[in-house]
Each structure stands twice: as C-alpha cells, then as structure tokens.
mmCIF file of C-alpha atoms in Angstrom:
data_model
loop_
_atom_site.group_PDB
_atom_site.id
_atom_site.type_symbol
_atom_site.label_atom_id
_atom_site.label_comp_id
_atom_site.label_asym_id
_atom_site.label_seq_id
_atom_site.Cartn_x
_atom_site.Cartn_y
_atom_site.Cartn_z
ATOM 1 C CA UNK A 1030 0.000 0.000 0.000
ATOM 2 C CA UNK A 1031 1.242 3.445 -0.883
ATOM 3 C CA UNK A 1032 1.492 6.204 1.709
ATOM 4 C CA UNK A 1033 0.491 9.851 1.680
ATOM 5 C CA UNK A 1034 3.274 11.797 -0.028
ATOM 6 C CA UNK A 1035 4.347 8.902 -2.279
ATOM 7 C CA UNK A 1036 4.676 9.523 -5.986
ATOM 8 C CA UNK A 1037 3.382 6.729 -8.166
ATOM 9 C CA UNK A 1038 2.665 6.045 -11.820
ATOM 10 C CA UNK A 1039 -1.035 5.521 -12.529
ATOM 11 C CA UNK A 1040 -1.550 3.699 -15.823
ATOM 12 C CA UNK A 1041 -4.135 6.158 -17.090
ATOM 13 C CA UNK A 1042 -2.886 9.418 -15.624
ATOM 14 C CA UNK A 1043 0.877 9.124 -15.284
ATOM 15 C CA UNK A 1044 2.898 10.416 -12.347
ATOM 16 C CA UNK A 1045 0.696 11.300 -9.367
ATOM 17 C CA UNK A 1046 1.158 12.186 -5.733
ATOM 18 C CA UNK A 1047 -0.847 10.293 -3.138
ATOM 19 C CA UNK A 1048 -2.308 13.210 -1.192
ATOM 20 C CA UNK A 1049 -4.761 11.277 0.969
ATOM 21 C CA UNK A 1050 -6.110 7.823 1.723
ATOM 22 C CA UNK A 1051 -9.723 7.828 2.761
ATOM 23 C CA UNK A 1052 -12.814 5.689 3.259
ATOM 24 C CA UNK A 1053 -15.853 6.595 1.233
ATOM 25 C CA UNK A 1054 -18.725 5.249 -0.799
ATOM 26 C CA UNK A 1055 -18.983 6.674 -4.285
ATOM 27 C CA UNK A 1056 -22.547 7.304 -5.383
ATOM 28 C CA UNK A 1057 -24.056 4.339 -7.143
ATOM 29 C CA UNK A 1058 -21.224 2.040 -6.078
ATOM 30 C CA UNK A 1059 -22.660 0.828 -2.785
ATOM 31 C CA UNK A 1060 -20.364 -0.043 0.093
ATOM 32 C CA UNK A 1061 -17.500 2.008 1.463
ATOM 33 C CA UNK A 1062 -14.028 1.356 0.149
ATOM 34 C CA UNK A 1063 -10.585 2.762 0.793
ATOM 35 C CA UNK A 1064 -9.380 5.152 -1.917
ATOM 36 C CA UNK A 1065 -6.148 6.858 -2.822
ATOM 37 C CA UNK A 1066 -6.639 10.528 -3.572
ATOM 38 C CA UNK A 1067 -4.199 11.192 -6.411
ATOM 39 C CA UNK A 1068 -3.078 14.535 -7.778
ATOM 40 C CA UNK A 1069 -1.443 14.351 -11.208
ATOM 41 C CA UNK A 1070 2.050 15.836 -11.258
ATOM 42 C CA UNK A 1071 1.896 19.274 -12.860
ATOM 43 C CA UNK A 1072 -1.867 19.578 -12.335
ATOM 44 C CA UNK A 1073 -2.339 20.672 -8.732
ATOM 45 C CA UNK A 1074 -6.012 21.449 -9.416
ATOM 46 C CA UNK A 1075 -6.790 17.953 -10.640
ATOM 47 C CA UNK A 1076 -7.419 14.909 -8.525
ATOM 48 C CA UNK A 1077 -8.723 11.423 -8.929
ATOM 49 C CA UNK A 1078 -9.905 8.703 -6.590
ATOM 50 C CA UNK A 1079 -8.581 5.198 -7.126
ATOM 51 C CA UNK A 1080 -9.538 2.222 -4.965
ATOM 52 C CA UNK A 1081 -6.616 0.932 -2.950
ATOM 53 C CA UNK A 1082 -7.646 -2.649 -3.749
ATOM 54 C CA UNK A 1083 -8.448 -2.084 -7.441
ATOM 55 C CA UNK A 1084 -7.621 -4.947 -9.758
ATOM 56 C CA UNK A 1085 -8.626 -2.903 -12.818
ATOM 57 C CA UNK A 1086 -6.332 0.092 -12.455
ATOM 58 C CA UNK A 1087 -2.628 -0.552 -12.296
ATOM 59 C CA UNK A 1088 -0.228 1.604 -10.357
ATOM 60 C CA UNK A 1089 3.462 1.254 -9.655
ATOM 61 C CA UNK A 1090 6.200 3.182 -7.902
ATOM 62 C CA UNK A 1091 8.010 5.847 -9.923
ATOM 63 C CA UNK A 1092 11.300 4.534 -11.306
ATOM 64 C CA UNK A 1093 14.484 5.562 -9.525
ATOM 65 C CA UNK A 1094 17.315 7.447 -11.236
ATOM 66 C CA UNK A 1095 19.320 4.219 -11.272
ATOM 67 C CA UNK A 1096 16.461 2.282 -12.892
ATOM 68 C CA UNK A 1097 16.098 4.975 -15.552
ATOM 69 C CA UNK A 1098 19.833 5.028 -16.277
ATOM 70 C CA UNK A 1099 19.800 1.240 -16.579
ATOM 71 C CA UNK A 1100 16.758 1.419 -18.880
ATOM 72 C CA UNK A 1101 18.434 3.984 -21.127
ATOM 73 C CA UNK A 1102 21.549 1.810 -21.138
ATOM 74 C CA UNK A 1103 19.506 -1.011 -22.676
ATOM 75 C CA UNK A 1104 18.542 1.042 -25.744
ATOM 76 C CA UNK A 1105 21.103 -0.644 -28.038
ATOM 77 C CA UNK A 1106 19.726 -4.080 -27.143
ATOM 78 C CA UNK A 1107 16.022 -3.144 -27.215
ATOM 79 C CA UNK A 1108 14.371 -5.098 -30.014
ATOM 80 C CA UNK A 1109 12.299 -3.176 -32.502
ATOM 81 C CA UNK A 1110 8.800 -4.420 -33.191
ATOM 82 C CA UNK A 1111 9.020 -6.387 -36.418
ATOM 83 C CA UNK A 1112 5.745 -6.268 -38.303
ATOM 84 C CA UNK A 1113 5.208 -4.991 -41.839
ATOM 85 C CA UNK A 1114 1.411 -5.091 -41.728
ATOM 86 C CA UNK A 1115 0.150 -1.756 -40.369
ATOM 87 C CA UNK A 1116 -2.845 -3.244 -38.547
ATOM 88 C CA UNK A 1117 -0.853 -6.054 -36.936
ATOM 89 C CA UNK A 1118 1.866 -3.585 -35.937
ATOM 90 C CA UNK A 1119 -0.810 -1.408 -34.293
ATOM 91 C CA UNK A 1120 -1.941 -4.462 -32.307
ATOM 92 C CA UNK A 1121 1.637 -4.986 -31.124
ATOM 93 C CA UNK A 1122 1.879 -1.325 -30.136
ATOM 94 C CA UNK A 1123 -1.355 -1.630 -28.139
ATOM 95 C CA UNK A 1124 -0.036 -4.745 -26.412
ATOM 96 C CA UNK A 1125 3.208 -2.947 -25.549
ATOM 97 C CA UNK A 1126 1.279 0.036 -24.144
ATOM 98 C CA UNK A 1127 -0.955 -2.341 -22.210
ATOM 99 C CA UNK A 1128 2.028 -4.028 -20.572
ATOM 100 C CA UNK A 1129 2.489 -0.949 -18.344
ATOM 101 C CA UNK A 1130 6.273 -1.339 -18.480
ATOM 102 C CA UNK A 1131 8.843 1.340 -19.267
ATOM 103 C CA UNK A 1132 10.848 -1.094 -21.385
ATOM 104 C CA UNK A 1133 7.857 -1.696 -23.645
ATOM 105 C CA UNK A 1134 7.369 2.055 -24.079
ATOM 106 C CA UNK A 1135 11.010 2.329 -25.072
ATOM 107 C CA UNK A 1136 10.458 -0.499 -27.572
ATOM 108 C CA UNK A 1137 7.702 1.526 -29.290
ATOM 109 C CA UNK A 1138 9.764 4.714 -29.242
ATOM 110 C CA UNK A 1139 12.838 3.050 -30.748
ATOM 111 C CA UNK A 1140 10.812 1.160 -33.359
ATOM 112 C CA UNK A 1141 8.896 4.188 -34.573
ATOM 113 C CA UNK A 1142 11.835 6.590 -34.421
ATOM 114 C CA UNK A 1143 14.094 4.357 -36.506
ATOM 115 C CA UNK A 1144 11.212 3.518 -38.860
ATOM 116 C CA UNK A 1145 10.465 7.224 -39.366
ATOM 117 C CA UNK A 1146 14.095 7.931 -40.181
ATOM 118 C CA UNK A 1147 14.152 5.123 -42.781
ATOM 119 C CA UNK A 1148 10.923 6.372 -44.368
ATOM 120 C CA UNK A 1149 12.138 9.970 -44.482
ATOM 121 C CA UNK A 1150 15.463 8.908 -46.071
ATOM 122 C CA UNK A 1151 13.580 6.998 -48.767
ATOM 123 C CA UNK A 1152 11.241 9.933 -49.447
ATOM 124 C CA UNK A 1153 8.143 8.376 -47.877
ATOM 125 C CA UNK A 1154 5.649 9.912 -45.470
ATOM 126 C CA UNK A 1155 5.639 9.078 -41.781
ATOM 127 C CA UNK A 1156 2.817 6.677 -40.931
ATOM 128 C CA UNK A 1157 0.144 8.430 -38.866
ATOM 129 C CA UNK A 1158 -0.762 5.272 -36.937
ATOM 130 C CA UNK A 1159 2.844 4.767 -35.870
ATOM 131 C CA UNK A 1160 3.094 8.441 -34.935
ATOM 132 C CA UNK A 1161 0.042 8.161 -32.678
ATOM 133 C CA UNK A 1162 1.533 5.302 -30.642
ATOM 134 C CA UNK A 1163 4.921 7.013 -30.644
ATOM 135 C CA UNK A 1164 3.431 10.146 -29.053
ATOM 136 C CA UNK A 1165 1.557 8.134 -26.415
ATOM 137 C CA UNK A 1166 4.684 6.149 -25.497
ATOM 138 C CA UNK A 1167 6.824 9.295 -25.428
ATOM 139 C CA UNK A 1168 4.407 11.134 -23.146
ATOM 140 C CA UNK A 1169 4.151 8.267 -20.678
ATOM 141 C CA UNK A 1170 7.872 7.540 -20.501
ATOM 142 C CA UNK A 1171 9.277 11.047 -20.839
ATOM 143 C CA UNK A 1172 6.956 12.545 -18.234
ATOM 144 C CA UNK A 1173 8.131 10.003 -15.669
ATOM 145 C CA UNK A 1174 11.804 10.509 -16.503
ATOM 146 C CA UNK A 1175 11.393 14.299 -16.465
ATOM 147 C CA UNK A 1176 9.755 14.086 -13.048
ATOM 148 C CA UNK A 1177 12.535 11.914 -11.595
ATOM 149 C CA UNK A 1178 15.367 14.065 -12.993
ATOM 150 C CA UNK A 1179 13.533 17.399 -12.489
ATOM 151 C CA UNK A 1180 14.033 18.251 -16.150
ATOM 152 C CA UNK A 1181 11.648 19.274 -18.866
ATOM 153 C CA UNK A 1182 10.395 16.664 -21.296
ATOM 154 C CA UNK A 1183 12.230 18.268 -24.234
ATOM 155 C CA UNK A 1184 15.556 17.565 -22.522
ATOM 156 C CA UNK A 1185 14.491 13.977 -21.870
ATOM 157 C CA UNK A 1186 13.392 13.587 -25.482
ATOM 158 C CA UNK A 1187 16.789 14.825 -26.725
ATOM 159 C CA UNK A 1188 18.573 12.428 -24.362
ATOM 160 C CA UNK A 1189 16.590 9.373 -25.482
ATOM 161 C CA UNK A 1190 16.718 10.389 -29.144
ATOM 162 C CA UNK A 1191 20.499 10.815 -28.978
ATOM 163 C CA UNK A 1192 20.815 7.318 -27.509
ATOM 164 C CA UNK A 1193 18.548 5.826 -30.200
ATOM 165 C CA UNK A 1194 20.493 7.620 -32.964
ATOM 166 C CA UNK A 1195 23.581 5.694 -31.861
ATOM 167 C CA UNK A 1196 21.752 2.509 -32.878
ATOM 168 C CA UNK A 1197 21.174 3.497 -36.503
#
C-alpha cells in the first residue's frame, strides 16, 4: 500500500502524488471502500480517486534514477517491433502500451523513431498510426523521466533520441 506523499505512476494518468487515503462510498457504487486521492504531477487542481484494492487500475512506484539510467543503457539491445502489416503492428503497439512497463514504451519509441528515419530517407511519409503510438509512449515515458530528474520533457526527449540515434 502506498502512503500519503508517495509519488506513483497511474496507468491512465501518469505520475501522481498520493495526497490522501480515505474511506468513502462513491454514489451508485454501494459499500464504502478505501481510496487513494491522487493529484497528477503538474496539475495541482486535478485529482482522482482510485480504490486501494483495485484490480482494474494498475499503479506502480516511480522509477528511480538508477532504474532509468539502466533502462536507457539497454537502448542498443532493445528489439524493434518487427511487423510490416500496419494493422498487426498497431496491435503490437497496443499490447506494448498495455504491458504498463517502461521497457515496452522504449520499444515503441525506438521502433517508430528508426522507422520514421528510414521512411524519411527513402522519401516516404511518416505513418500516422505509428506516430500516434509514438506520441503516447513518449508522453508516458518522458513525463516520468522528467519528473525523476527534475528536467523538462524536451531535454528527456533529446537524451533518449540521442541514444537511439547511436543505434542506426
């Protein structure tokens, strides 16, 4: 169980602070349950209530600096998603996003970034479907890294992009 003051990653919201833990019954839901009151990082006016015992909403601790550095160090060995069919590749992207793992987000980012560079070099357009998943993965991963290192997401993006460029 998380404690008040902990920062966690909520699968739907991103980095949040646990600002309270309280008992309440939400209207239409019946019995009282224990909820985390979560405030999204960077949105002090927002808050959400998530059941402590929820099996539908996944949460995890924010990665440490060491975990992030180790993750970035794996970039050369991260496998790109190999699928030529656009629809099947989109399914693999959805599965990777659904895994709720930083390594899977990095897999999408590396795959799409390198694929975009190949397409641009050969005079082709960037695929909009790939771009959509790329932006989702970037937001989720870069926001967490930016939070941990107290940097802006543009700096994080440059860092990750520079590491991926070394692979091409």
